[in-house]
Short mmCIF file of C-alpha atoms in Angstrom, two decimals:
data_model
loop_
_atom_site.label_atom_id
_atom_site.label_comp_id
_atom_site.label_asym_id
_atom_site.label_seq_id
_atom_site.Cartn_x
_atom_site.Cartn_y
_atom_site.Cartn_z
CA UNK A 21 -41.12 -40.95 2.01
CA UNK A 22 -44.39 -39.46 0.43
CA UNK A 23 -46.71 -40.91 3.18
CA UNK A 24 -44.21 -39.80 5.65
CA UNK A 25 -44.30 -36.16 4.17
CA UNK A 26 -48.30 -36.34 4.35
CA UNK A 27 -48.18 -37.17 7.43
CA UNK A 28 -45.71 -33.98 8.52
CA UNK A 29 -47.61 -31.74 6.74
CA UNK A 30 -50.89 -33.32 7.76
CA UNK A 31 -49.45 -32.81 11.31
CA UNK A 32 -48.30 -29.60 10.81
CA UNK A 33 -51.75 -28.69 9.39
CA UNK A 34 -53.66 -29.97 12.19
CA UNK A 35 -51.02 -28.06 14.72
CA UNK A 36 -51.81 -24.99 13.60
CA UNK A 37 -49.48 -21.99 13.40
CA UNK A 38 -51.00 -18.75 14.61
CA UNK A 39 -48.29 -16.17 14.19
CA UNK A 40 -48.55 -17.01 9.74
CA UNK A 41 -51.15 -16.63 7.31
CA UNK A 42 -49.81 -19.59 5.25
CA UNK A 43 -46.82 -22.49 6.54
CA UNK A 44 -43.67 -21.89 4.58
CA UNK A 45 -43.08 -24.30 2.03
CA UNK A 46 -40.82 -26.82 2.65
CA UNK A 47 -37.28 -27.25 1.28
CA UNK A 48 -34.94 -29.95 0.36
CA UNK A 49 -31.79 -30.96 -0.66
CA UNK A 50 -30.32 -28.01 -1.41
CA UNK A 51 -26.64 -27.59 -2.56
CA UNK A 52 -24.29 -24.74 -4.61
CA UNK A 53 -22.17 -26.07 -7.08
CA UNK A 54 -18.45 -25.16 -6.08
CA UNK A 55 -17.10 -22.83 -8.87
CA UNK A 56 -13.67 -22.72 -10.48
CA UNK A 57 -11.38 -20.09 -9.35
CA UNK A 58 -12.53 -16.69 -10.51
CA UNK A 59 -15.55 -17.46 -11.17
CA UNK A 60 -17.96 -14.42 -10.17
CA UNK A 61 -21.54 -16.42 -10.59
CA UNK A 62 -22.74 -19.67 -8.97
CA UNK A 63 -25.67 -21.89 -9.05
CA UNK A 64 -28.20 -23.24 -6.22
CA UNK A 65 -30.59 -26.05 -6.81
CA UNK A 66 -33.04 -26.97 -4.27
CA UNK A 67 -36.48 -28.71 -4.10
CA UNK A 68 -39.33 -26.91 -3.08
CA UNK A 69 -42.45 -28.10 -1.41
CA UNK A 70 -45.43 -25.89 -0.76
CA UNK A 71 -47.92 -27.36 2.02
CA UNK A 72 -51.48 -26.97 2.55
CA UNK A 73 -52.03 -24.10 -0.21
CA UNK A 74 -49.92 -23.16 -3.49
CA UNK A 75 -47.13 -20.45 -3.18
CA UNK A 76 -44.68 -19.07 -5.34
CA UNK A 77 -41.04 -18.13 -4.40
CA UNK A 78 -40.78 -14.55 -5.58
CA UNK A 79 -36.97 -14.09 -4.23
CA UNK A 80 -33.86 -14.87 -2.43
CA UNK A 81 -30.39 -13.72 -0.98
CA UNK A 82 -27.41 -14.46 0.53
CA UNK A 83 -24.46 -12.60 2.73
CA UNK A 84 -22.31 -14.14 -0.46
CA UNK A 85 -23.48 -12.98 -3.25
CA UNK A 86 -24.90 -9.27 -4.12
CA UNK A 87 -28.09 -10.57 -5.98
CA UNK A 88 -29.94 -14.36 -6.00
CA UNK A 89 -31.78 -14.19 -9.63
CA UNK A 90 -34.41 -16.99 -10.07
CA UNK A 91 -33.49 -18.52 -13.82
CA UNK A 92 -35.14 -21.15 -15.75
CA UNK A 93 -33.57 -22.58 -18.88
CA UNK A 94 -34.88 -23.29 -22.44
CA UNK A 95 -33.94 -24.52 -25.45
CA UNK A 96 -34.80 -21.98 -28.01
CA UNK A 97 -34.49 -23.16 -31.81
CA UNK A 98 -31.33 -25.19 -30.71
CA UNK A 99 -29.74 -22.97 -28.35
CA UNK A 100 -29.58 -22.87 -24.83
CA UNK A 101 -30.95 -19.66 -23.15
CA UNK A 102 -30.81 -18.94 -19.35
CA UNK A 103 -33.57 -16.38 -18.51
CA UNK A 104 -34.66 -14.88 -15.68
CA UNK A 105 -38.08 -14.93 -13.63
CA UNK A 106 -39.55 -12.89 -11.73
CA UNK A 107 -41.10 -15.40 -9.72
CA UNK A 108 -41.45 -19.61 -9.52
CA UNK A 109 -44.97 -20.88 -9.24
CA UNK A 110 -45.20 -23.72 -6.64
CA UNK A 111 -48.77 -25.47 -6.95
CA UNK A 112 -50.05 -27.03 -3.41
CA UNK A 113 -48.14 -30.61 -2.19
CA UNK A 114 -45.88 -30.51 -5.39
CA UNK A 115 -42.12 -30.89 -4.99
CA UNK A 116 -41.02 -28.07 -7.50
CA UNK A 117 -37.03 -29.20 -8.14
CA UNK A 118 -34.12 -26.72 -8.93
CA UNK A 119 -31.72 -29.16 -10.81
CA UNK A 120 -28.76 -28.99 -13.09
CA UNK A 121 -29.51 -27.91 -16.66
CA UNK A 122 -32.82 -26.49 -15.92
CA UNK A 123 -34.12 -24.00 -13.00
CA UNK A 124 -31.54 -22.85 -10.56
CA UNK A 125 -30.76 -19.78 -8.68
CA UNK A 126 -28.05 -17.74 -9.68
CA UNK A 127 -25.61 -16.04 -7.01
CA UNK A 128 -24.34 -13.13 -8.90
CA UNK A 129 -20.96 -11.01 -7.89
CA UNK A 130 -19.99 -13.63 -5.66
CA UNK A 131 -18.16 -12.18 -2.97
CA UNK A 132 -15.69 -15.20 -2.62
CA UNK A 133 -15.41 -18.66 -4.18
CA UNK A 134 -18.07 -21.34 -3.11
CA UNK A 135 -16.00 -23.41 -1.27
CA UNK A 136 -16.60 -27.44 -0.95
CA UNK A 137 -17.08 -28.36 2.39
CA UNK A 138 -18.55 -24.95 3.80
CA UNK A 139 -22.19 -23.84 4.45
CA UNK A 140 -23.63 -21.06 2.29
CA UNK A 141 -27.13 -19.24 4.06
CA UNK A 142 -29.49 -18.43 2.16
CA UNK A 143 -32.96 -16.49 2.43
CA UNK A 144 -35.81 -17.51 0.65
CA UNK A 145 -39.26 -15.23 0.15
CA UNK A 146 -42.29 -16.93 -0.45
CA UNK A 147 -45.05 -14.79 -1.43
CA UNK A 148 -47.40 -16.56 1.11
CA UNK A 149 -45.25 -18.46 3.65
CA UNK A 150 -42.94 -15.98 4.64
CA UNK A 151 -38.60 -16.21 4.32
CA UNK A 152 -37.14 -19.48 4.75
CA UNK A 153 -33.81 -19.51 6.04
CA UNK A 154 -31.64 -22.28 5.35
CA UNK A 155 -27.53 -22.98 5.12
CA UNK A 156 -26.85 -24.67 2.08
CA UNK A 157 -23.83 -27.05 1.40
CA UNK A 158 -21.66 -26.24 -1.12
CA UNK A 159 -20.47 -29.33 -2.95
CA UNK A 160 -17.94 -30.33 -5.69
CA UNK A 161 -19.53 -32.33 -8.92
CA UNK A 162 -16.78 -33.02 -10.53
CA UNK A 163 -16.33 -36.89 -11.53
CA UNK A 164 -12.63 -36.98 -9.49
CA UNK A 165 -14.63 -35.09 -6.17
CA UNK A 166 -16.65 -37.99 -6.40
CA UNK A 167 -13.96 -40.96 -7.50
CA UNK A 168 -12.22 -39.43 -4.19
CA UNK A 169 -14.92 -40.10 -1.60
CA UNK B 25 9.51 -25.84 -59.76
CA UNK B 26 6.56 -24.04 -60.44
CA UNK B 27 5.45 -26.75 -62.56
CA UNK B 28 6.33 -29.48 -60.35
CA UNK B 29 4.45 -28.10 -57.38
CA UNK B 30 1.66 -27.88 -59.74
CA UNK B 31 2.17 -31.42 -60.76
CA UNK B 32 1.93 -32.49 -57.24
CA UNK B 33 -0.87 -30.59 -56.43
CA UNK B 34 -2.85 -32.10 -59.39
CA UNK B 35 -1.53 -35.68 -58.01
CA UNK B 36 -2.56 -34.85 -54.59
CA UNK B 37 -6.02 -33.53 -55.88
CA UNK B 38 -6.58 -36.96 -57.97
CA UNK B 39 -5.80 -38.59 -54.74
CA UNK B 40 -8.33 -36.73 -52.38
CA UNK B 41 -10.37 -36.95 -55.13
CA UNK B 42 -10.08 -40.80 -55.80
CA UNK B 43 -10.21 -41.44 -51.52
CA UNK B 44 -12.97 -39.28 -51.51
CA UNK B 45 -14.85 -41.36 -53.88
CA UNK B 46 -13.88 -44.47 -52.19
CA UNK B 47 -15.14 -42.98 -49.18
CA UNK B 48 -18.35 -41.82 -50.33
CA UNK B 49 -19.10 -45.52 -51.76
CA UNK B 50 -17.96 -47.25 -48.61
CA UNK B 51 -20.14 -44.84 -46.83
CA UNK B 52 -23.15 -45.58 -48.75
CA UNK B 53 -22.53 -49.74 -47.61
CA UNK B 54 -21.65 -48.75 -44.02
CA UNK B 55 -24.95 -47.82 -42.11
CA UNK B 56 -24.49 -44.28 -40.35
CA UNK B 57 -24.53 -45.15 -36.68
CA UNK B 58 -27.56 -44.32 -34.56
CA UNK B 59 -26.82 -41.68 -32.01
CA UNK B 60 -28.14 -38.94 -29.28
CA UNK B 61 -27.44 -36.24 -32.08
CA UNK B 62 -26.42 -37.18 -35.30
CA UNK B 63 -23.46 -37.74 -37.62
CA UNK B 64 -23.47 -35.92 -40.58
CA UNK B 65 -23.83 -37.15 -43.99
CA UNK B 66 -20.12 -36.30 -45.43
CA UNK B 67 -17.86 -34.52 -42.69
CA UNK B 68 -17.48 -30.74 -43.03
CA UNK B 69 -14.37 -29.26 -43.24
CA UNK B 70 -14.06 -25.97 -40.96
CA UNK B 71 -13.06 -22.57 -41.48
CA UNK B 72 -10.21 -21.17 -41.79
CA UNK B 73 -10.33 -19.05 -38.51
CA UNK B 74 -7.55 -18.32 -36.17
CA UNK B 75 -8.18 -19.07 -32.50
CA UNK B 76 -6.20 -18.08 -29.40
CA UNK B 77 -5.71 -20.71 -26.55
CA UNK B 78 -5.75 -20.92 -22.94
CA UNK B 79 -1.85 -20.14 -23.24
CA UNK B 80 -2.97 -17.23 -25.94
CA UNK B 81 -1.35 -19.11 -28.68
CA UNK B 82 -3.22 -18.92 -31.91
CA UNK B 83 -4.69 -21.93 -32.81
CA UNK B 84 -5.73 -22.58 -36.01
CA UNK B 85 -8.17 -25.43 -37.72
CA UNK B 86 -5.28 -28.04 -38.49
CA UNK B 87 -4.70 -28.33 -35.17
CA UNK B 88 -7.41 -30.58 -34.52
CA UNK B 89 -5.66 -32.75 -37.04
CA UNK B 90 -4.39 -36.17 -35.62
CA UNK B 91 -6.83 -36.48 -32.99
CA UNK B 92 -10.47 -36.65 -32.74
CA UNK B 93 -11.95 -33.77 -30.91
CA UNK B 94 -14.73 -32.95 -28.76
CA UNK B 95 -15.76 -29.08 -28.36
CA UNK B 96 -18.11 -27.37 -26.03
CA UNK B 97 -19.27 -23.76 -26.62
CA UNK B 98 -19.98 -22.13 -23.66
CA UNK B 99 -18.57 -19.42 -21.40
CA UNK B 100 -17.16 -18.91 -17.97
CA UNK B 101 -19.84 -16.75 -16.33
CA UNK B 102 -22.38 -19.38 -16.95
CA UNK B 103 -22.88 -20.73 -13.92
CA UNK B 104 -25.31 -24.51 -14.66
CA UNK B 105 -25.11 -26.02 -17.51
CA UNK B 106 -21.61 -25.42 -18.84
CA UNK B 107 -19.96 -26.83 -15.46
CA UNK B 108 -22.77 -29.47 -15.90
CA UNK B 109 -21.41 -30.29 -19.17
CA UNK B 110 -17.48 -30.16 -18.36
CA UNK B 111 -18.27 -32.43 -15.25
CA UNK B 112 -20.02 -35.17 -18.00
CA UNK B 113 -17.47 -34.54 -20.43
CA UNK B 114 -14.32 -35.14 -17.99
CA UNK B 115 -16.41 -38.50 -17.25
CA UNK B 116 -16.83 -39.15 -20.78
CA UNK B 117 -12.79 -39.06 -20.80
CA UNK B 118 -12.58 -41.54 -17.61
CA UNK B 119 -15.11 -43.99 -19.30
CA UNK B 120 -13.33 -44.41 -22.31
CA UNK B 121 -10.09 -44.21 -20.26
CA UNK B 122 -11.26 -47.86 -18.14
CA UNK B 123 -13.14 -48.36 -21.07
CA UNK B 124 -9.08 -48.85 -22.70
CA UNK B 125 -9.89 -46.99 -25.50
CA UNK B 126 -7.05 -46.18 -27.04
CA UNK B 127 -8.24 -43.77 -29.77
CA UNK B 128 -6.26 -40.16 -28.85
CA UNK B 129 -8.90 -37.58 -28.11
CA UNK B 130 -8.84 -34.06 -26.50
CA UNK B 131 -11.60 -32.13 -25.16
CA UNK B 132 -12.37 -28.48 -26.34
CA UNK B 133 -14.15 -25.91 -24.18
CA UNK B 134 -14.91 -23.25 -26.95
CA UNK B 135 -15.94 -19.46 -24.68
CA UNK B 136 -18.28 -17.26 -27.30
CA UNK B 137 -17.72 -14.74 -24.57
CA UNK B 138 -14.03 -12.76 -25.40
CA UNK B 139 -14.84 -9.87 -23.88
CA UNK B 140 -14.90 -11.36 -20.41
CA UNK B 141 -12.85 -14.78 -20.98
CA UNK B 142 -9.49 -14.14 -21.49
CA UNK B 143 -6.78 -16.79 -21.96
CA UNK B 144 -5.96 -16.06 -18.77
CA UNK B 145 -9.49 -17.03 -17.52
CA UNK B 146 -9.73 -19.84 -19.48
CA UNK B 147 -6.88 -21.05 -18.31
CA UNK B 148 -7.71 -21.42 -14.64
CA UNK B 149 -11.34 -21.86 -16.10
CA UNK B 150 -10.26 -25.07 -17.67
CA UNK B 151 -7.55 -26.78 -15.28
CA UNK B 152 -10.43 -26.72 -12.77
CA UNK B 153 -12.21 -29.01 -14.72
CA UNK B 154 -9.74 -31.39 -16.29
CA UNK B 155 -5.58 -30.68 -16.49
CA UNK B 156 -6.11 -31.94 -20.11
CA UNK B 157 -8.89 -29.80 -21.07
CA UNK B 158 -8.29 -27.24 -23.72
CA UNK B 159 -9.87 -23.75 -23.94
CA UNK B 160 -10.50 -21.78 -26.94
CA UNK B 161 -11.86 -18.68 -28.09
CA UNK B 162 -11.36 -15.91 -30.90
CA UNK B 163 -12.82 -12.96 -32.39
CA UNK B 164 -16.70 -12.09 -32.77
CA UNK B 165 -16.23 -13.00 -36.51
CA UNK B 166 -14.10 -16.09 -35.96
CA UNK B 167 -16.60 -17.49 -33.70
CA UNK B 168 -19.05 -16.82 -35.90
CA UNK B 169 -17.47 -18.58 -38.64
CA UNK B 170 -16.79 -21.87 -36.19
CA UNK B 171 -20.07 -21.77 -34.48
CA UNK B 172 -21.88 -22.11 -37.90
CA UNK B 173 -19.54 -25.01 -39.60
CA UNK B 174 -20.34 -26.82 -36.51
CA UNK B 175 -24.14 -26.18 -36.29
CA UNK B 176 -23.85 -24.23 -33.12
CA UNK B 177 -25.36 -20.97 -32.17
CA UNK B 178 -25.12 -18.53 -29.67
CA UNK B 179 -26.00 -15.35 -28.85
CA UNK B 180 -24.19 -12.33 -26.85
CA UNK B 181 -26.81 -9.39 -26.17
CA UNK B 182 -25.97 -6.35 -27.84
CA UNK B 183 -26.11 -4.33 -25.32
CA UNK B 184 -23.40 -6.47 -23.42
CA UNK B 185 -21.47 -4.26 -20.78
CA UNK B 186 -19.93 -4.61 -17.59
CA UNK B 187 -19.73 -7.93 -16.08
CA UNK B 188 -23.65 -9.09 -15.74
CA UNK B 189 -25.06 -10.16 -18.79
CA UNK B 190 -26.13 -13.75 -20.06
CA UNK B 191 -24.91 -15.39 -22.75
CA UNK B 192 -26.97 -18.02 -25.22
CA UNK B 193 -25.49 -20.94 -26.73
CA UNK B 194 -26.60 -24.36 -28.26
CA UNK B 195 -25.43 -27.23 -25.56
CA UNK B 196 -24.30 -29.70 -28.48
CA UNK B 197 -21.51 -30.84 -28.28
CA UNK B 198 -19.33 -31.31 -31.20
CA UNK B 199 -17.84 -34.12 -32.97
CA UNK B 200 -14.58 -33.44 -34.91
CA UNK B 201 -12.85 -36.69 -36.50
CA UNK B 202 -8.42 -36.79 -36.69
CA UNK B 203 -8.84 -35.05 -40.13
CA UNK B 204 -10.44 -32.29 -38.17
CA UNK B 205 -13.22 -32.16 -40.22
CA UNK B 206 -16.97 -32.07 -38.13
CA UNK B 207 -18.05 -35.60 -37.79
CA UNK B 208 -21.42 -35.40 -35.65
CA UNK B 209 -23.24 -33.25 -33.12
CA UNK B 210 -24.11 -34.96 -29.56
CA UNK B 211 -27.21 -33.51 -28.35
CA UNK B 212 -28.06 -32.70 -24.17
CA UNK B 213 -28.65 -33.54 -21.62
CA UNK B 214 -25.57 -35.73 -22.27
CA UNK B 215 -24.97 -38.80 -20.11
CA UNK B 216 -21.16 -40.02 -19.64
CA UNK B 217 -21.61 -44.00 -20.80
CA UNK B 218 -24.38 -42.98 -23.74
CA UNK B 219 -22.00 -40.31 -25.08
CA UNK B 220 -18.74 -42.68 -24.92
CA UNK B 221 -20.70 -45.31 -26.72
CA UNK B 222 -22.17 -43.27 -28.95
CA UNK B 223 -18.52 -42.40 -29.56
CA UNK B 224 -17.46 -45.88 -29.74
CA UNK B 225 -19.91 -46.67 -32.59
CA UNK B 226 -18.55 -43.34 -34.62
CA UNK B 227 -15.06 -44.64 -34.02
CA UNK B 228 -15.50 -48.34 -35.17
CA UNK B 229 -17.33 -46.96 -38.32
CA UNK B 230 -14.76 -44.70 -39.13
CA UNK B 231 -11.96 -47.15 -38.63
CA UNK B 232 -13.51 -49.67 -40.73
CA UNK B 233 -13.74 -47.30 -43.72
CA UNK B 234 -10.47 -46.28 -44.11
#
């Protein structure tokens, strides 16, 4: 998988791309947690791959949501505390990862439930590789979503 | 009758007193169990704080009598890691469900967020996540009182109004035995099959000393 990715962006390096300064990091599986009814937030978690030279993702959006916040989590003297950040440092080759309990995105006044099953897009802006545009699967956690497959 | 409802109470006392003592000294000969958390010393009793439910019934301390009790503080708005948790904690349930554990137990998600999570919420909050899970929640003050007999803290800004505004709280979950007294803390990130036999150590211990 690793010498596989070398080799793309190795490939991609020796291509060339005129048109941008920098080639967009690269990103992997992504998915939204489907939310409970009412809910009004959701979370993304993706993996994040920045090629040739570091990056950092300094925002996001999506038709579904009014605002994409990027939060990291930390335990502060016992207690949990979801914070925002301005922006998410990605250091050259490294696969930064979004997971549960930890850094996500947060989809704020969502403008209908995340569905399981359905595609969510999202826009990502990377201060040096451009937006990223990718649809993002929404997908059901729970332990009888996944008994049932 | 005065005097014989003191006369019970004085034989009831001498009896807590006398199991408590038997307790304490089995204790000391039973090794406390080694878990992701910790069990406490001597369970704590809780406060005497009225709740409201998902069905905004009050709910009150002794009842989490008769059953052992797992609780969650969290809130509905938060978006990772309290769906994270409910999703381990309804697998926690399954495992010890094939595990045939047979030991009644009902799971507890406890919102520090009134303002925003009604009963109503919590109700269709909840049911998402298990049809047996219960949700809880109460005044500022009640909370309070709750979150600190169970070594939990949380944290709702001060300047909390409208609908966007994050919410701390401590991702332990809580350990309450049948006498609904606070038996041990679980600490995250919790996995299904460590928590249930973590749970399974707690229960065999307790059995064995009463």
């Amino acid at each position: 998988m690793f010498s596989f990715f070398r080799a793309f962006v190795g490939l991609s390096l020796a291509l060339g791309t005129a048109a941008a300064a920098a080639a967009p990091p690269m990103v992997t599986d992504a998915w939204i947690r489907a939310t409970p009814p009412g809910a009004v937030t959701a979370a993304a978690y993706l993996t994040i791959t920045a090629g040739g030279a570091a990056d950092r993702l300094v925002g996001a959006a999506t038709p579904a949501a009014a605002t994409v916040e990027i939060h990291t989590t930390a335990s502060v003297a016992g207690s949990q505390h979801m914070m925002r950040i301005a922006e998410l440092t990605l250091p050259a080759g490294e696969a930064v990862r979004l997971e549960p309990g930890g850094r996500h995105l947060m989809l704020i006044d969502l403008k209908a439930p995340m569905v399981p099953g359905t595609k969510v897009a999202l826009s990502l802006l990377f201060a040096e590789g451009g937006t990223v545009e990718i649809d993002v699967p929404v997908v059901d956690a729970r332990a009888q979503a996944a008994a049932s497959h | 009758m005065k005097t014989r409802t003191a006369t019970v109470a004085a034989g009831v006392a001498a009896l807590a007193l006398g199991l408590g003592t038997w307790l304490v000294r089995d204790a000391l000969r039973s090794a406390t169990p080694e878990i992701d958390g910790y069990v406490l010393a001597a369970p704590r009793d809780l406060p005497a704080v009225e709740l409201v439910d998902e069905h905004a019934e009050a709910f009150r301390p002794h009842d989490f009598v008769g059953h052992w009790s797992f609780l969650y503080f969290g809130y509905t708005y938060c978006p990772d890691v309290c769906p994270l948790t409910l999703v381990e904690l309804a697998k926690v349930k399954l495992e010890l469900a094939a595990d045939g554990f047979a030991e009644p137990s009902t799971f507890y998600f406890v919102s520090v967020d009134p303002a925003r999570d009604t009963p109503a919420r919590l109700r269709e909050y909840v049911a998402y996540f298990d049809q047996e899970l219960r949700g809880l929640t109460g005044s500022a003050a009640a909370l309070a009182a709750l979150a600190q007999a169970t070594d939990t803290v949380f944290g709702v800004p001060d300047d909390a109004t409208g609908d966007n505004y994050l919410v701390s709280h401590s991702s332990n979950v809580v350990l309450l035995d049948p006498n609904g007294r606070v038996h041990a803390v679980f600490a995250p990130p919790h996995d299904p099959s460590r928590l249930a036999g973590d749970f399974a150590k707690i229960v065999e211990r307790y059995d064995r000393q009463r």
